[in-house]
Coordinates of C-alpha atoms in Angstrom, one line a residue:
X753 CA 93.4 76.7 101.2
X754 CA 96.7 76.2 101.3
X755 CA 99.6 77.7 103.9
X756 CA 102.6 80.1 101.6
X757 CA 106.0 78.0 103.6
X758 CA 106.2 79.1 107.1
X759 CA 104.4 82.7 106.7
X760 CA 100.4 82.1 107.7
X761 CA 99.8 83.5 104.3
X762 CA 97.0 81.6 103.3
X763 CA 96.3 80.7 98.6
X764 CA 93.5 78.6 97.1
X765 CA 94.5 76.1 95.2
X766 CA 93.8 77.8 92.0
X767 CA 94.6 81.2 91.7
X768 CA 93.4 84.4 89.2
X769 CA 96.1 85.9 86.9
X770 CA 95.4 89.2 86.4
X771 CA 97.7 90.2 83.3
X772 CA 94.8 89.5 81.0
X773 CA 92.6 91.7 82.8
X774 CA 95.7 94.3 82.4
X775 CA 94.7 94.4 78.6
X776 CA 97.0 91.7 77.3
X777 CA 97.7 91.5 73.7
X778 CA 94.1 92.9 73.1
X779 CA 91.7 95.4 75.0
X780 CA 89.2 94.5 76.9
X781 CA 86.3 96.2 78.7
X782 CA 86.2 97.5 82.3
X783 CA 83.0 95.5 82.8
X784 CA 84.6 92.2 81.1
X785 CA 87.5 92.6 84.1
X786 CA 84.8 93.0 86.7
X787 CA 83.1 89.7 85.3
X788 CA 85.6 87.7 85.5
X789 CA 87.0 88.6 88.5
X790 CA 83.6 88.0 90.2
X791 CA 83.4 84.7 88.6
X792 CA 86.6 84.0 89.8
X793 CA 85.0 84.9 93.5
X794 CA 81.6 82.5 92.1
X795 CA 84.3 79.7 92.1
X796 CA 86.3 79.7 95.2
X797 CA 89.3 81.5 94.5
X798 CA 90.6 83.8 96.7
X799 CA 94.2 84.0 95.1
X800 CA 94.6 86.8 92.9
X801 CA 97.9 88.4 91.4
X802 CA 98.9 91.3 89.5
X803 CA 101.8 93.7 89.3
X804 CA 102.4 97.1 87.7
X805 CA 103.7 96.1 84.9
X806 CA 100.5 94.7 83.6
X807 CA 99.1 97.1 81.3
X808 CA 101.2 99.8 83.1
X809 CA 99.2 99.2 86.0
X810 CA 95.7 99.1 85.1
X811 CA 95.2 95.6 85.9
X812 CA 95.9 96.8 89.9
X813 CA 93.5 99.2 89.4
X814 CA 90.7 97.1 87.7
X815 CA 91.6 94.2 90.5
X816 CA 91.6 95.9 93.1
X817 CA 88.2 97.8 92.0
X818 CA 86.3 94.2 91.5
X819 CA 87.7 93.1 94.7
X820 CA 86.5 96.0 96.7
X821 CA 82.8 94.3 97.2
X822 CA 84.1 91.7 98.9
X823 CA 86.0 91.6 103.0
X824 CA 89.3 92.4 102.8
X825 CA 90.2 89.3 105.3
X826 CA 88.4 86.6 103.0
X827 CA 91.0 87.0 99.9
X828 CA 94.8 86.7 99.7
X829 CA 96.2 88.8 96.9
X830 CA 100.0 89.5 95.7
X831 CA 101.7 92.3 94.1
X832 CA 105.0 92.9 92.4
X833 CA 108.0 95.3 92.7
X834 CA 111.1 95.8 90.6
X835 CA 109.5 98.0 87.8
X836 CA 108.5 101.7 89.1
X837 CA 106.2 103.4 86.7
X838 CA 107.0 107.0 85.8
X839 CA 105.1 109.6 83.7
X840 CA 105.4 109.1 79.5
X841 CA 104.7 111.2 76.9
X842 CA 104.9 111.1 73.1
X843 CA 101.8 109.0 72.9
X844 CA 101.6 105.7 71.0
X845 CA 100.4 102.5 73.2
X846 CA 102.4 99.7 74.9
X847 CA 102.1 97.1 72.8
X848 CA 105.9 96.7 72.2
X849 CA 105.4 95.1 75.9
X850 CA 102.7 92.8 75.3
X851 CA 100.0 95.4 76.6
X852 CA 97.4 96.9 74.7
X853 CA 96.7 100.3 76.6
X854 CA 98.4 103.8 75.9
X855 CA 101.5 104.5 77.0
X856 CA 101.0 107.1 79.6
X857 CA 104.1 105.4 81.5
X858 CA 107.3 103.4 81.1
X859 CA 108.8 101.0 83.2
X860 CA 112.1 101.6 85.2
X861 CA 113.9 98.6 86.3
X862 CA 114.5 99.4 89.8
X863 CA 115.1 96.8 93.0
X864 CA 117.1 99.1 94.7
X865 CA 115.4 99.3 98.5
X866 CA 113.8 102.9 98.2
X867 CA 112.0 102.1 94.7
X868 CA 110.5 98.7 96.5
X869 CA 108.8 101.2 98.5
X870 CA 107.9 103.5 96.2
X871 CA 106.6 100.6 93.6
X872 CA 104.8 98.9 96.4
X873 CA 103.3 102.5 97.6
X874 CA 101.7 103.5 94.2
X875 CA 100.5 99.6 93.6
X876 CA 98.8 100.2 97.1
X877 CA 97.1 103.2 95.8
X878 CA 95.9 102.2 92.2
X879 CA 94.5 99.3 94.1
X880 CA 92.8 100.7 97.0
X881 CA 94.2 98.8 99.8
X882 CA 95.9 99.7 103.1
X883 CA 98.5 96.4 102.7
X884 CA 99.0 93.5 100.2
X885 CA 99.8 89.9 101.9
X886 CA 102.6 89.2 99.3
X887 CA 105.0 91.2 97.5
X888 CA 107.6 89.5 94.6
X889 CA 110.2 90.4 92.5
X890 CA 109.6 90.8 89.2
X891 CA 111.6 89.2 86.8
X892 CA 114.9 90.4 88.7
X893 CA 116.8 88.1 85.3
X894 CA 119.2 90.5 84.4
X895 CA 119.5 92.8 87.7
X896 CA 120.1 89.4 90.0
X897 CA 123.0 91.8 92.1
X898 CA 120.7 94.9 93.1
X899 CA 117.9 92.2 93.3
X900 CA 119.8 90.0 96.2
X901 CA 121.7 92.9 97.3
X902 CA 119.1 95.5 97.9
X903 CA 115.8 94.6 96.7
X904 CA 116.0 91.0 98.8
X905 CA 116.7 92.8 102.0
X906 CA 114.3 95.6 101.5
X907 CA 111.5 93.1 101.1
X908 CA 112.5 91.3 104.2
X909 CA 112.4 94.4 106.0
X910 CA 108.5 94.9 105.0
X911 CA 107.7 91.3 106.1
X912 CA 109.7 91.8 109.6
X913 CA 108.1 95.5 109.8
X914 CA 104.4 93.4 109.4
X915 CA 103.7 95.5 106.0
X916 CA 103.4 92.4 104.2
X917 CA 102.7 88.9 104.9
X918 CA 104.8 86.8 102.4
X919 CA 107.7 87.8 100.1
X920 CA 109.2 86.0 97.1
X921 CA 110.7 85.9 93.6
X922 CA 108.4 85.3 90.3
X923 CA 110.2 84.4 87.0
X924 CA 109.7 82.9 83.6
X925 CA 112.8 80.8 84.6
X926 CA 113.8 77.9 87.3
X927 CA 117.4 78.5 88.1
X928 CA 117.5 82.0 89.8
X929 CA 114.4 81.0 91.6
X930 CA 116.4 77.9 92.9
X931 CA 118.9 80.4 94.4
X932 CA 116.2 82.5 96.1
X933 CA 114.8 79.5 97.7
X934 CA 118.7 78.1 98.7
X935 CA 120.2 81.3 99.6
X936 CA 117.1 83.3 101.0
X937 CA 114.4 83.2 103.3
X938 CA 111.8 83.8 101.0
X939 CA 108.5 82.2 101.7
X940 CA 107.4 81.5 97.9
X941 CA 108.4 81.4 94.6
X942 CA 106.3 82.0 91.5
X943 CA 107.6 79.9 88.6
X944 CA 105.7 80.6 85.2
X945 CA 106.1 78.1 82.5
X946 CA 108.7 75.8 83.9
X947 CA 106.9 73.4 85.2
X948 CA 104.1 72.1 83.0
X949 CA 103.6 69.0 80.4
X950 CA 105.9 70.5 77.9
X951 CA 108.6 71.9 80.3
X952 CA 109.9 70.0 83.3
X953 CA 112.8 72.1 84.3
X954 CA 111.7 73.5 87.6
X955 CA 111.7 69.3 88.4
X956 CA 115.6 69.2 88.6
X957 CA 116.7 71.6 91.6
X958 CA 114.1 74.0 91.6
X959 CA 111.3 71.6 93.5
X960 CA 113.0 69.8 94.9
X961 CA 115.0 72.4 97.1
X962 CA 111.7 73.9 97.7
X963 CA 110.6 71.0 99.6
X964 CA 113.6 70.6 100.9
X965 CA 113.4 74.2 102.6
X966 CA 109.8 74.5 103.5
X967 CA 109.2 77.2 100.6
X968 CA 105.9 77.1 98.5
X969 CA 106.0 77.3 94.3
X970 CA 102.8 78.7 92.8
X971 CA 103.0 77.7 88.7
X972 CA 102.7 80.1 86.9
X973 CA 101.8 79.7 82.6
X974 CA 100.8 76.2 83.0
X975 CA 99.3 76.2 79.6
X976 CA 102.7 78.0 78.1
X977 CA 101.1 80.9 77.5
X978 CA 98.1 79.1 75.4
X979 CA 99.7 76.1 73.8
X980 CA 98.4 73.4 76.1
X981 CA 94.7 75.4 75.9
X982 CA 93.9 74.9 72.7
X983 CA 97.3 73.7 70.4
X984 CA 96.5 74.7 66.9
X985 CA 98.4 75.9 64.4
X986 CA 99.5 79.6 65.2
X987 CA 99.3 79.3 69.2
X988 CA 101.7 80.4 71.2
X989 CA 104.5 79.1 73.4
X990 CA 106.2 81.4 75.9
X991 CA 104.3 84.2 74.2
X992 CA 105.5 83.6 70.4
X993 CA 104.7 81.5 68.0
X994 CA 104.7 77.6 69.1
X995 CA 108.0 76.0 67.3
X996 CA 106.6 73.2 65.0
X997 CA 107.9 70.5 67.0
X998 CA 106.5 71.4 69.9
X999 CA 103.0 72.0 68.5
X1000 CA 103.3 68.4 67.5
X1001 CA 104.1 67.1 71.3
X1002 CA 100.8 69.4 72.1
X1003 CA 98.5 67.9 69.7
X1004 CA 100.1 64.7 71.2
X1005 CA 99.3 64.8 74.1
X1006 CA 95.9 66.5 73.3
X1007 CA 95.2 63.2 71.4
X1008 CA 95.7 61.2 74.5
X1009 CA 93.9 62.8 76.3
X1010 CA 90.9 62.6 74.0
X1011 CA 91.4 59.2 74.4
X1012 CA 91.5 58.7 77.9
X1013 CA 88.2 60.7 78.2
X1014 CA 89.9 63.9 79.5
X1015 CA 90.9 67.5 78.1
X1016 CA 94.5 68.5 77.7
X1017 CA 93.7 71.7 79.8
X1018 CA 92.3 69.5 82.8
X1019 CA 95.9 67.3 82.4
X1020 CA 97.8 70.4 82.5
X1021 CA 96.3 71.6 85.2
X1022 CA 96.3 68.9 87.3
X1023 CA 99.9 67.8 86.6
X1024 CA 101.1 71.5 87.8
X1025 CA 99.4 71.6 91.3
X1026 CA 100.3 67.6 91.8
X1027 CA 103.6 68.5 93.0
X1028 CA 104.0 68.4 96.7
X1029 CA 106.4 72.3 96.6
X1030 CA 102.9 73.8 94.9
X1031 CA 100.6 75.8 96.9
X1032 CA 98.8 77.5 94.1
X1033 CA 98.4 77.1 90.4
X1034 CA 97.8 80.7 88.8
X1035 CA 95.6 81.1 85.7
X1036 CA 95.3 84.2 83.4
X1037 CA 91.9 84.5 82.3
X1038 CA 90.1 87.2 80.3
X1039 CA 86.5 86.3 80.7
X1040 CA 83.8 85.1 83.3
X1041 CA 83.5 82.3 80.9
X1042 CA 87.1 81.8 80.6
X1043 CA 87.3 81.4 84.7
X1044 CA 84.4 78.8 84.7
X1045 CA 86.1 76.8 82.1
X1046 CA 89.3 76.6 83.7
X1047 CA 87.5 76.3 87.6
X1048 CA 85.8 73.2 85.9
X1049 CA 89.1 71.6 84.4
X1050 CA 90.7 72.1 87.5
X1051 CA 88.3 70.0 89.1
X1052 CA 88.2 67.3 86.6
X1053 CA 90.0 64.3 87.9
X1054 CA 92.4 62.9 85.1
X1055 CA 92.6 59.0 84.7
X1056 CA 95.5 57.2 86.2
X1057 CA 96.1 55.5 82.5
X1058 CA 96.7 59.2 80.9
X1059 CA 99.9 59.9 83.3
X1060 CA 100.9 56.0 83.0
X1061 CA 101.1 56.4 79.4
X1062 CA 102.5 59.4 79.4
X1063 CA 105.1 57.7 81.6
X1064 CA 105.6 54.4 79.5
X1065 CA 106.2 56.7 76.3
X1066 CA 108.6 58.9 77.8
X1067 CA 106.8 62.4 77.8
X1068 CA 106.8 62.6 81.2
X1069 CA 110.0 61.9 83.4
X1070 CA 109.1 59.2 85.4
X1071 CA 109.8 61.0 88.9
X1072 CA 107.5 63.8 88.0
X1073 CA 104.7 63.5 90.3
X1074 CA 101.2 62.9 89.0
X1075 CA 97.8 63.3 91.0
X1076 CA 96.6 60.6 93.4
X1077 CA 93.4 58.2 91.3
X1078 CA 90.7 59.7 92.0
X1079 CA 88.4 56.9 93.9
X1080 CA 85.3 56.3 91.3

C-alpha cells in the first residue's frame, strides 16, 4: 500500500476503475459489476474510484453495493465532484456521453462550494457510505476560475473539517494538474492518459513538480483508453478511433514485446507505476476476467532489454523512468 502525499490516505498499487462498471459504451449486468468488483477484492486491490458522472451515477451505486460485504476500514475509495446530477426527462439514453444507461439525469457543471457539497452528499447516498477518503475535481478544463476559486477551497474545508481524507484534481490533461500540485495543497492528482508508452507529457513539469512537492499521481488510462490492450485496427485512443500513425507505434511496440517474451499490457502497466510521483495505477475493467488479466500483467515483471530498446530507438525519452530488473 501506498501513502496519498502527506494525508495517511492509504491506495494499492493497482487500483479499480469503476466507469466501465457505470455502463461504458455498452451495458452490462448488475451481477457482471458485482463480479468484478469482488475479483478486484480476490486480487488485493483495495483502491477503487468512481464519480457521478459515470453512467449518471450508477457506477456509485453498483460500487458501493459490491463493496458493502466487505469492512469499511480495509478499502480506500474516491469520489468526484464538479458535475451535480439533476432530474431529466424526455427519455432517450446517455450515450452522447459515453454511457449506455437512460437518461434520467443530466450533468450540471458546478465547482462552486455549495454544489461540492451537494455532489459529494448525493454520491454519499447512492453509494451507501457515511464518508469517502478522497474527493477530486472532475475535469474542472474549462471552469479552471470557479474550480481554484471556490471549488479548491471548498474541498480544503472538507479535508480540515475531517469529512474526507485526501483531495485532489483528476484530468485527461497534465498542465492544469501541474498548477494544482504548484499552486495548491492538494494531496493527489489523477492524470488519465498522459503518462503512458504512447504519451509522455505528464514527464515534463507535471511529475516532476509532484515529487518535488510531496504530492502523489495515480495514472489514469494507461492503456489510452484500449490502444495499448489490444492495438488492432479500429481501437481506440483517448476514446475515438486510434489515428493510423499511432496504431502503427502500438503494434510496434506490441511486436517488441512479443519479442522480449512479455505482453504490451504488462509494459504498460509497469512503465506507469515505475515513476517515483505514482502511488496508484487505476484500471477500468468490465469483467472478473478482465480484473484477473490485468492483476496478472501487473505482476509480470518486464525484461530490462524491452525498456533498453525502447530507449536506444527513441520511443521512450531516455529520462523516463523504467522498473527496477527484476532479480531472476
Amino acid at each position: 500500500m501506498n501513502t496519498l502525499g502527506r494525508s495517511g490516505v492509504e491506495v494499492s498499487a493497482l487500483a479499480f476503475g469503476a466507469a466501465v462498471i457505470g455502463n461504458l459504451y455498452t451495458e452490462i449486468t448488475e451481477e457482471q459489476a458485482h463480479e468484478a468488483v469482488t475479483a478486484a477484492w480476490q486480487r488485493g486491490i483495495r483502491y477503487f474510484d468512481t464519480a457521478p458522472h459515470y453512467g449518471l451515477g450508477l457506477s456509485e451505486r453498483r460500487l458501493g453495493a459490491a463493496l458493502s460485504q466487505y469492512p469499511r476500514s480495509a478499502f480506500t475509495i474516491s469520489t468526484k465532484v464538479g458535475r451535480r446530477l439533476e432530474p431529466a426527462e424526455g427519455g432517450g439514453d446517455d450515450l452522447a456521453n459515453g454511457f449506455a444507461v437512460p437518461a434520467t439525469r443530466r450533468r450540471v457543471w458546478d465547482f462552486s462550494a455549495d454544489g461540492v457539497r451537494r455532489t459529494l452528499d448525493a454520491s454519499l447516498e447512492r453509494l451507501g457510505l457515511d464518508r469517502v477518503d478522497v474527493v477530486y475535481l472532475h475535469d474542472p478544463d474549462d471552469h479552471a476560475e470557479q474550480a481554484f476559486r471556490e471549488g479548491y477551497p471548498a474541498l480544503e474545508k472538507l479535508r480540515s473539517e475531517g469529512v474526507v481524507g485526501a483531495i485532489g484534481a483528476g484530468m485527461n490533461q497534465a498542465e492544469m494538474l501541474t498548477r494544482f500540485v504548484r499552486d495548491t495543497d492538494v494531496d493527489v492528482v489523477l492524470c488519465a492518459g498522459r503518462y503512458t508508452l504512447l504519451d509522455q507529457r505528464a514527464l515534463t513539469e507535471l511529475l516532476p513538480a509532484a515529487v518535488e512537492r510531496g504530492t502523489s499521481v495515480v495514472v489514469g488510462g494507461a492503456f489510452n483508453s484500449g490502444l495499448l490492450a489490444d492495438p488492432k485496427p479500429g481501437a481506440t485512443y483517448n476514446y475515438a478511433a486510434a489515428p493510423p500513425e499511432l496504431l502503427d507505434r502500438a503494434l510496434h511496440l506490441k511486436s517488441l514485446a512479443d519479442r522480449h517474451g512479455t505482453t504490451l499490457r504488462a509494459a504498460a502497466l509497469a512503465f506507469c507505476a515505475a515513476h517515483p510521483a505514482v502511488a496508484s495505477v487505476l484500471v477500468g475493467t468490465r469483467s472478473a476476467a478482465e480484473v484477473h488479466d490485468c492483476a496478472d500483467q501487473f505482476e509480470t515483471a518486464v525484461p530490462a532489454a524491452f525498456w533498453q530498446e525502447l530507449r536506444d530507438t527513441g520511443l521512450l525519452p531516455a529520462d523516463a523512468p523504467v522498473p527496477a530488473e527484476e532479480p531472476s
